[in-house]
GROMACS .gro file of C-alpha atoms in nm:
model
  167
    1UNK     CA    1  -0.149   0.928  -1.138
    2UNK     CA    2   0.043   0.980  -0.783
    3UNK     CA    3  -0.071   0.848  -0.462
    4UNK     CA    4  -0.189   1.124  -0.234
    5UNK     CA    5   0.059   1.191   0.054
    6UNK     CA    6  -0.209   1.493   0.220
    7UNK     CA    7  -0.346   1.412   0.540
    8UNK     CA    8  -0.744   1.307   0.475
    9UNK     CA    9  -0.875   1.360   0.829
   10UNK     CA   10  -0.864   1.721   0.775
   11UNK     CA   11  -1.046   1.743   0.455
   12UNK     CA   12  -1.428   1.875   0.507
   13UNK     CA   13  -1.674   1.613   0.276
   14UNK     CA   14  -1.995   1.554   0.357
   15UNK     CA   15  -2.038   1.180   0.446
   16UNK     CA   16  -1.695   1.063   0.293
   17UNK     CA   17  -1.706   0.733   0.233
   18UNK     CA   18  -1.318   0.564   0.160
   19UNK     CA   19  -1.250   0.199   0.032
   20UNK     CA   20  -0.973   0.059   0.130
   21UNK     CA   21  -0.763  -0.195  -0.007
   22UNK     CA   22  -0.463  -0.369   0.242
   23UNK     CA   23  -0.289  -0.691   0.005
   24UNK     CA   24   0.073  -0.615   0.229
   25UNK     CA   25   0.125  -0.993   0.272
   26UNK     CA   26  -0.088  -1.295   0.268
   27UNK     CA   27  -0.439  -1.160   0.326
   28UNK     CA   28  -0.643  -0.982   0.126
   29UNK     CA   29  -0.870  -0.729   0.319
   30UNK     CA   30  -1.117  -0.463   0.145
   31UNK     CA   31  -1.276  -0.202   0.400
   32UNK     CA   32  -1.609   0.064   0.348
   33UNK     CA   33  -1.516   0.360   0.615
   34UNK     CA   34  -1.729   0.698   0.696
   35UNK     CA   35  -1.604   0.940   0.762
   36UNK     CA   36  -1.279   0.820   0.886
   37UNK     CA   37  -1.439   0.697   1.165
   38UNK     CA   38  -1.745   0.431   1.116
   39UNK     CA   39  -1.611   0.111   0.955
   40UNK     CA   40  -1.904   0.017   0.730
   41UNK     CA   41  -1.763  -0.331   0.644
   42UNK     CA   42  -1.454  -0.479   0.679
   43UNK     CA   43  -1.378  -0.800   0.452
   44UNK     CA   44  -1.074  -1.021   0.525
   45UNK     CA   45  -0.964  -1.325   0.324
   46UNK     CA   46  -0.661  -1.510   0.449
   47UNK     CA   47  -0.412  -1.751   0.303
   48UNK     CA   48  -0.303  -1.892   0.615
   49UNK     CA   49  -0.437  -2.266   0.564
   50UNK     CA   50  -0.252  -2.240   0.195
   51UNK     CA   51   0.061  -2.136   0.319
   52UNK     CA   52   0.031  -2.349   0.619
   53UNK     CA   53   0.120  -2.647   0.423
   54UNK     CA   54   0.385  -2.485   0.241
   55UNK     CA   55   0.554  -2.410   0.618
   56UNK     CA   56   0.581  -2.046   0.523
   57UNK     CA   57   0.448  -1.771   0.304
   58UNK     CA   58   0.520  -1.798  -0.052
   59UNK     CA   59   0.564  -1.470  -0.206
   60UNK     CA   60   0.444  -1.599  -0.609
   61UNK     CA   61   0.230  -1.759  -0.427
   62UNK     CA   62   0.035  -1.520  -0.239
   63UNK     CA   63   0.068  -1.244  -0.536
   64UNK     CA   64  -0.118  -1.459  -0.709
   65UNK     CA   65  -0.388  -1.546  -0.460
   66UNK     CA   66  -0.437  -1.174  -0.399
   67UNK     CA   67  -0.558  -1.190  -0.820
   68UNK     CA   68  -0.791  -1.440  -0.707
   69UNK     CA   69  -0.910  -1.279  -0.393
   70UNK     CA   70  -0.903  -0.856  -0.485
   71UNK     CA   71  -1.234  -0.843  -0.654
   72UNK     CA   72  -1.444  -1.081  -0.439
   73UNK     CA   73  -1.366  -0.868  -0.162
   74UNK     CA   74  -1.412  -0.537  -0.239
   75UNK     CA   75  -1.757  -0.668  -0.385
   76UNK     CA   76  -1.863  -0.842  -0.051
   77UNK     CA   77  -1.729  -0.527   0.130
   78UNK     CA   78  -1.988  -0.291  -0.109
   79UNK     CA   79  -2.203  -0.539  -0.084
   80UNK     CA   80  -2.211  -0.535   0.309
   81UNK     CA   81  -2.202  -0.162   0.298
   82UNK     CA   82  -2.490  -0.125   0.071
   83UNK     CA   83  -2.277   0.073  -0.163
   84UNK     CA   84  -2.140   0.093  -0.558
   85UNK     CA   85  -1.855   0.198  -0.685
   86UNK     CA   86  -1.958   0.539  -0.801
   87UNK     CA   87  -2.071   0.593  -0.408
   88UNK     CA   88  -1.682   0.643  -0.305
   89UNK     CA   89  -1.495   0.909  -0.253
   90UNK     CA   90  -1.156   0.795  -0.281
   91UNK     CA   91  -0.975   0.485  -0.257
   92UNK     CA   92  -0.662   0.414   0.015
   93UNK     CA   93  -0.434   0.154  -0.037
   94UNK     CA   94  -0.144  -0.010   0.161
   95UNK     CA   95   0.195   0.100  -0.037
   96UNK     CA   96   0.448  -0.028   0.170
   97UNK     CA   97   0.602  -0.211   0.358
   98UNK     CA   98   0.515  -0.510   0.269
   99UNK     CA   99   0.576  -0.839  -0.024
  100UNK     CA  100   0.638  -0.658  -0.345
  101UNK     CA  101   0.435  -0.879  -0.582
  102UNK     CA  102   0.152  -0.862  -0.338
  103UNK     CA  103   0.173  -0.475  -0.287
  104UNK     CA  104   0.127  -0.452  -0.695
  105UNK     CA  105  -0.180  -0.613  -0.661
  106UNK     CA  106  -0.364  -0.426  -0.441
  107UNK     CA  107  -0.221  -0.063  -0.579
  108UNK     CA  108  -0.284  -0.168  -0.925
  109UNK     CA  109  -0.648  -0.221  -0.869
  110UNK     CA  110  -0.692   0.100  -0.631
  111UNK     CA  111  -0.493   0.360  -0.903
  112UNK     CA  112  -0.752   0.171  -1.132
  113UNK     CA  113  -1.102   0.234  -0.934
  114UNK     CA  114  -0.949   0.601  -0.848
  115UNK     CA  115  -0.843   0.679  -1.224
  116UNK     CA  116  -1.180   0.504  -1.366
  117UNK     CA  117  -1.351   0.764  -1.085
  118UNK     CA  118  -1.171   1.040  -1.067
  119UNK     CA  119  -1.149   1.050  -0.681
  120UNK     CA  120  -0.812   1.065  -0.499
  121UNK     CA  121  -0.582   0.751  -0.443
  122UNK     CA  122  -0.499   0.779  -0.059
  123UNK     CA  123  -0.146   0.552  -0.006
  124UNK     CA  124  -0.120   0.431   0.342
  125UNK     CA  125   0.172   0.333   0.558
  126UNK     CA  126   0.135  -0.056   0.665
  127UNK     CA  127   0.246  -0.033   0.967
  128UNK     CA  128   0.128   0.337   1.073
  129UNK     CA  129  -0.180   0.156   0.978
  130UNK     CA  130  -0.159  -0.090   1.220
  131UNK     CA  131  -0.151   0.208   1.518
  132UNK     CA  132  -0.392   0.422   1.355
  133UNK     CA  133  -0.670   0.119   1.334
  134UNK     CA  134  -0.691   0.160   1.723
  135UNK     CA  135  -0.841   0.528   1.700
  136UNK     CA  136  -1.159   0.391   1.507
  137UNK     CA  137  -1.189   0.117   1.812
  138UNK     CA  138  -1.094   0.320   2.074
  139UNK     CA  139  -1.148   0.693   1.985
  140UNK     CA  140  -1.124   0.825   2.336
  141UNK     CA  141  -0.729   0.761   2.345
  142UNK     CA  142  -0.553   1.088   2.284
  143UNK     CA  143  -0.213   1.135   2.243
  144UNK     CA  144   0.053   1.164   2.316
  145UNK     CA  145   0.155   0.806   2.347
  146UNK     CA  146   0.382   0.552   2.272
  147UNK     CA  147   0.257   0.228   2.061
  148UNK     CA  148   0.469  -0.070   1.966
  149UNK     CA  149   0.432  -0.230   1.651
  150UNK     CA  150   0.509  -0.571   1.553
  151UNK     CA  151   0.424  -0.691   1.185
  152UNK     CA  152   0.592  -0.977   0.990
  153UNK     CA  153   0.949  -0.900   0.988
  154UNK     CA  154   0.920  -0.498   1.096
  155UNK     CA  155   0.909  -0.404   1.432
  156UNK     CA  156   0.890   0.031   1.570
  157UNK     CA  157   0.853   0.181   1.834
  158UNK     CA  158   0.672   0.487   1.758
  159UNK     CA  159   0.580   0.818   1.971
  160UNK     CA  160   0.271   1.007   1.885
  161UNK     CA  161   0.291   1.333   2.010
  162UNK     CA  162  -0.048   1.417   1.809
  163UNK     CA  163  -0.254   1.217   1.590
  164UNK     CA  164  -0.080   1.382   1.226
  165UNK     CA  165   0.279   1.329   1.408
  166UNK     CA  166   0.437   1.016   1.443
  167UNK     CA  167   0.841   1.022   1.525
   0.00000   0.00000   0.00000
């Protein structure tokens, strides 16, 4: 199974509903959205207070907490969604950038719930992630504009001359 690269705000479904699965570092996140737009629930475990100790993120480390953490979240996000499983349409997950270890995780477990499904594996840029997120808070900002993003050890500057096109 390949991960998706088509563009899924254009696709026509009738309440789409998309799990999403971000395990890029030290957190692991598992998100319900409708219809691209209405975040149903959004769950968020962090490492910070384990790593804190350590003075720095362990990647082992935090690979392995994402085993511990994967599966508790996406349950409290279905759970807080008032959804199964079998209610999705298709899965996105964070491929990149990102720890490698901790990446695995999280893609192992989406190609798994898509394949087990049969509903598409969306992959998802980590950091065009990060300037997408603020069309589901703010959805009356229209390109074109020009975001910044800072994340762990990337950093772009990226123009958006239209929501699909990012330079």
């Amino acid at each position: 199974m390949r991960i998706a690269q088509y563009d899924i705000r254009n696709t026509i479904y009738k309440q789409m509903l998309i799990l999403g699965i971000e395990t890029s570092c030290d957190e692991t996140a598992a998100a319900i959205v409708e219809d691209g737009k209405k975040i149903l629930s959004n769950v968020v475990i962090s490492q910070v207070n384990l790593h804190r100790k350590l003075q720095g993120i362990v990647p082992e480390i935090a690979s392995r907490r994402h085993l511990e953490t994967i599966l508790p979240a996406m349950k409290q996000a279905l759970q807080q969604a008032q959804l199964k499983l079998e209610n999705l349409d298709g899965v996105a997950v964070t491929y990149g950038p990102g720890l490698l270890g901790s990446l695995l995780i999280g893609l192992t477990v989406a190609k798994g719930i898509a394949y087990s499904l049969e509903i598409p594996l969306i992959g998802i840029n980590h950091l065009e992630a990060h300037l997408y997120a603020n069309f589901l808070l703010y959805p009356e900002v229209t390109p074109p504009l020009v975001g910044l993003i800072i994340s762990g050890g990337h950093t772009e500057l990226v123009y958006l001359s239209k929501r699909e096109n990012t330079k």
